[in-house]
């Protein structure tokens, strides 16, 4: 039909988990890629469930928490992402935060972005993983335009549960290219080789981007530079030029509401911080909040 809207021919699938430190550390480049491709690709998140509720509980929770805190510190040394001064516990379950993130998407793209951001910050800023239904819903409280009652109903619905189940299954059917460390990405500190599962299969390492059309695909696993992601898209859509755009500091903070130092260096240009920015200190550097975000953010007393 003449004038009918059509979907972008290129889909980008982001395999992720709200509680994954490598996914958190990749947010600066992912935000840059999403901004450069806005409106020209369909971007979909698939929640891979890093911490499954069927996993055995750790025999020594304190030792497990200390190990995971050291692991987050190691990842932060590569990504320069904020990390908590103290991690209260090892994340127990990715299902609650994944269900809340998926349910938030039913209230619009902006709501979904900001809700997922809060869920990530629960671990890597506050040190209090959003790994229960109550803590996941509390983490997103105050997100602009989010209806908390609708969110709670949707997050508990069979429809959203089936969506996340499908995401988990999809993440456990990786393309052959990621089953070994061979590839142009193997020089990265996190090259993204698929992980073995307890069932004897594999799942995508997090994060991984799968760029695909009806006829072909490209995969970019692990944590990679901006150019690697853009090249994958441009190979499938020749002529699509993705150019990163940098905003004035005040506009960047208003647009994203929460920025780490690595993010603001990629997304903003000019004197920093802008007036009114609220600084939250972490063990891995500051988090900068828009004053309206700070008004409801759990990191700000």
XYZ file of C-alpha atoms in Angstrom:
301
model
C 0.000 0.000 0.000
C 1.394 3.396 -0.952
C 2.746 5.330 2.009
C 2.749 2.295 4.329
C 5.470 2.211 6.965
C 8.120 -0.476 6.567
C 10.505 -1.911 9.141
C 14.234 -1.253 8.768
C 15.813 -4.038 6.675
C 18.624 -4.584 9.204
C 17.995 -6.002 12.665
C 20.567 -5.755 15.454
C 20.096 -8.272 18.246
C 21.927 -7.452 21.470
C 22.406 -10.509 23.678
C 22.756 -9.116 27.161
C 21.937 -9.381 30.854
C 21.254 -6.486 33.256
C 23.670 -7.985 35.795
C 26.610 -8.665 33.449
C 29.772 -6.550 34.036
C 30.998 -6.847 30.438
C 27.599 -5.673 29.171
C 27.774 -2.745 31.604
C 31.297 -1.923 30.445
C 30.172 -1.993 26.797
C 27.434 0.596 27.282
C 29.571 3.574 26.162
C 30.185 2.102 22.713
C 26.680 0.604 22.448
C 25.105 3.959 23.252
C 27.297 5.523 20.574
C 26.353 2.860 18.019
C 22.646 3.145 18.797
C 22.776 6.924 18.418
C 24.657 6.646 15.108
C 22.124 4.141 13.719
C 18.951 5.604 15.235
C 15.929 5.074 12.970
C 17.890 3.055 10.406
C 18.060 -0.350 12.070
C 15.763 -2.308 14.342
C 17.545 -2.841 17.670
C 16.274 -5.698 19.833
C 17.579 -6.928 23.170
C 17.544 -10.622 23.999
C 18.020 -11.390 27.685
C 20.341 -14.384 27.908
C 19.994 -15.093 31.674
C 23.521 -15.068 33.034
C 22.414 -16.173 36.516
C 19.738 -18.852 36.241
C 17.386 -19.651 39.105
C 18.131 -23.345 38.600
C 21.829 -22.799 39.378
C 23.106 -24.387 42.583
C 23.563 -21.892 45.433
C 27.213 -21.187 46.315
C 28.524 -23.301 49.212
C 30.301 -20.235 50.638
C 28.309 -17.066 49.752
C 30.909 -14.705 51.266
C 33.762 -16.246 49.272
C 31.660 -16.225 46.100
C 30.788 -12.557 46.624
C 34.456 -11.669 47.171
C 35.408 -13.544 43.992
C 32.735 -11.768 41.944
C 33.754 -8.373 43.332
C 37.322 -9.069 42.160
C 35.981 -10.127 38.762
C 34.015 -6.883 38.435
C 37.166 -4.970 39.366
C 39.114 -6.805 36.651
C 36.466 -6.030 34.033
C 36.380 -2.401 35.174
C 40.147 -2.163 34.692
C 39.534 -2.766 30.968
C 36.251 -0.873 30.493
C 36.838 1.987 32.994
C 33.195 1.539 33.998
C 32.063 2.400 37.535
C 32.075 -0.405 40.070
C 30.645 -0.518 43.574
C 32.638 0.369 46.648
C 31.133 -2.748 48.218
C 29.197 -5.598 46.604
C 26.609 -6.852 49.072
C 26.250 -10.299 47.495
C 26.793 -12.369 44.391
C 23.807 -11.881 42.032
C 21.544 -14.885 42.503
C 19.061 -14.679 39.647
C 18.839 -12.771 36.343
C 15.171 -13.581 35.771
C 13.620 -10.753 37.869
C 15.650 -7.943 36.273
C 15.237 -9.447 32.793
C 11.464 -9.727 33.231
C 11.248 -6.131 34.476
C 13.432 -4.889 31.599
C 11.307 -6.772 29.047
C 8.084 -5.530 30.629
C 9.359 -1.928 30.595
C 9.743 -2.161 26.804
C 5.938 -2.314 26.582
C 5.863 1.281 27.810
C 8.092 2.687 25.067
C 11.711 2.811 24.023
C 12.748 5.661 26.321
C 11.181 4.003 29.356
C 12.875 0.721 28.452
C 16.303 2.362 28.104
C 16.068 4.141 31.425
C 14.679 1.133 33.281
C 17.454 -1.142 32.006
C 20.011 1.474 32.979
C 18.715 1.538 36.558
C 18.839 -2.254 36.721
C 22.483 -2.250 35.604
C 23.320 0.476 38.110
C 21.811 -1.579 40.940
C 24.871 -3.847 40.741
C 27.653 -1.690 39.368
C 26.941 1.567 41.211
C 24.989 0.574 44.318
C 26.419 -2.909 44.837
C 22.890 -4.214 45.517
C 21.946 -6.561 42.648
C 18.354 -6.319 41.434
C 17.984 -10.093 41.591
C 14.522 -10.350 43.171
C 11.192 -9.102 41.882
C 10.958 -6.602 44.724
C 14.470 -5.194 44.230
C 14.086 -5.017 40.430
C 10.832 -3.073 40.701
C 12.357 -0.815 43.375
C 15.416 -0.096 41.200
C 13.298 1.458 38.442
C 11.014 3.440 40.720
C 10.853 7.059 39.604
C 11.839 6.479 35.957
C 10.011 9.209 33.993
C 6.779 8.145 32.263
C 6.975 4.651 33.740
C 3.695 3.295 35.158
C 4.855 1.171 38.123
C 1.555 -0.680 38.537
C 1.421 -1.660 34.891
C 5.088 -2.653 35.043
C 4.509 -4.982 37.999
C 1.537 -6.623 36.268
C 3.379 -7.039 32.975
C 6.557 -8.371 34.633
C 4.452 -11.083 36.325
C 2.522 -11.966 33.156
C 2.796 -15.211 31.212
C 3.335 -13.232 27.992
C 6.502 -11.496 29.255
C 7.736 -14.721 30.829
C 7.404 -16.456 27.448
C 9.328 -13.612 25.780
C 12.250 -13.960 28.184
C 12.162 -17.744 27.881
C 12.434 -17.303 24.117
C 15.355 -14.876 24.593
C 17.160 -17.375 26.816
C 16.669 -20.176 24.294
C 17.767 -17.957 21.385
C 20.970 -17.044 23.230
C 21.715 -20.754 23.543
C 21.672 -21.257 19.789
C 24.766 -19.257 18.812
C 25.986 -18.987 15.225
C 29.020 -21.170 14.405
C 31.462 -18.244 14.136
C 31.500 -17.689 17.921
C 32.202 -21.297 18.906
C 35.957 -20.725 18.717
C 38.259 -17.833 19.545
C 39.374 -17.479 15.921
C 38.296 -14.257 14.279
C 39.065 -10.575 13.935
C 37.841 -9.999 17.478
C 40.273 -12.312 19.290
C 42.621 -9.474 20.272
C 40.018 -8.036 22.639
C 40.330 -8.596 26.412
C 36.816 -10.047 26.078
C 36.745 -11.710 22.629
C 33.305 -13.214 23.097
C 33.862 -16.903 22.444
C 30.605 -18.749 23.184
C 30.291 -20.148 26.698
C 29.617 -23.803 27.446
C 26.395 -24.467 29.346
C 25.663 -27.032 32.038
C 23.493 -28.890 29.546
C 26.461 -29.464 27.255
C 25.564 -26.770 24.728
C 26.705 -23.186 24.232
C 25.361 -19.685 24.690
C 26.548 -16.345 23.425
C 29.096 -14.568 25.572
C 27.691 -11.299 26.847
C 27.435 -8.939 25.233
C 27.224 -10.108 21.619
C 25.663 -8.270 18.688
C 24.115 -10.257 15.837
C 23.447 -8.062 12.816
C 21.139 -9.670 10.282
C 18.893 -9.242 7.260
C 16.497 -11.714 5.688
C 19.394 -13.162 3.665
C 22.598 -12.815 5.714
C 24.134 -11.999 9.081
C 27.287 -10.786 10.798
C 28.223 -11.418 14.416
C 30.366 -9.223 16.669
C 30.917 -10.966 20.018
C 32.356 -9.643 23.255
C 33.495 -6.079 23.858
C 34.682 -4.477 20.624
C 35.348 -0.949 19.323
C 32.727 1.211 17.606
C 34.229 0.503 14.173
C 33.685 -3.263 14.477
C 29.952 -2.905 15.112
C 29.447 -0.298 12.404
C 31.403 -2.349 9.858
C 29.085 -5.319 10.457
C 26.028 -3.169 9.788
C 27.528 -1.489 6.729
C 28.478 -4.841 5.203
C 24.805 -5.810 5.183
C 23.551 -2.339 4.279
C 26.065 -0.720 1.904
C 25.894 3.041 1.874
C 24.554 3.289 5.417
C 27.039 5.647 7.008
C 27.021 5.558 10.791
C 28.724 8.638 12.150
C 28.918 9.141 15.920
C 27.336 12.413 17.011
C 28.517 14.268 20.106
C 26.176 16.569 21.985
C 26.777 19.628 24.117
C 27.310 18.471 27.722
C 23.965 19.734 29.031
C 22.095 18.176 26.098
C 23.924 14.866 26.511
C 23.052 14.665 30.200
C 19.437 15.600 29.474
C 19.234 12.970 26.722
C 20.814 10.107 28.676
C 20.180 11.264 32.259
C 23.010 9.050 33.538
C 26.549 9.097 32.132
C 29.796 7.459 33.165
C 33.111 9.125 32.346
C 33.757 6.759 29.375
C 30.268 7.568 28.072
C 30.476 11.326 28.374
C 33.852 11.305 26.577
C 32.199 9.575 23.610
C 28.783 11.240 23.683
C 29.489 14.807 24.844
C 31.788 17.563 23.671
C 32.613 20.653 25.717
C 33.339 21.707 29.276
C 32.316 19.112 31.843
C 30.374 18.906 34.074
C 27.372 20.925 32.901
C 25.507 23.073 35.437
C 23.347 21.065 37.813
C 25.040 17.713 37.155
C 25.049 15.489 40.247
C 28.191 13.444 40.818
C 27.992 9.985 42.371
C 31.397 8.547 43.283
C 32.121 4.850 42.867
C 35.254 2.721 43.228
C 35.669 2.893 39.453
C 35.108 6.588 38.838
C 32.116 8.917 38.896
C 28.590 8.529 37.604
C 27.004 11.793 36.458
C 23.255 12.263 36.866
C 20.890 14.833 35.461
C 19.320 16.699 38.426
C 15.870 15.274 37.600
C 17.342 11.762 37.542
C 19.134 12.394 40.826
C 15.818 13.323 42.422
C 14.618 9.701 42.208
C 17.852 7.756 41.872
C 18.596 5.308 44.704
C 22.290 6.299 44.660
C 21.435 9.810 45.835
C 20.261 10.088 49.452
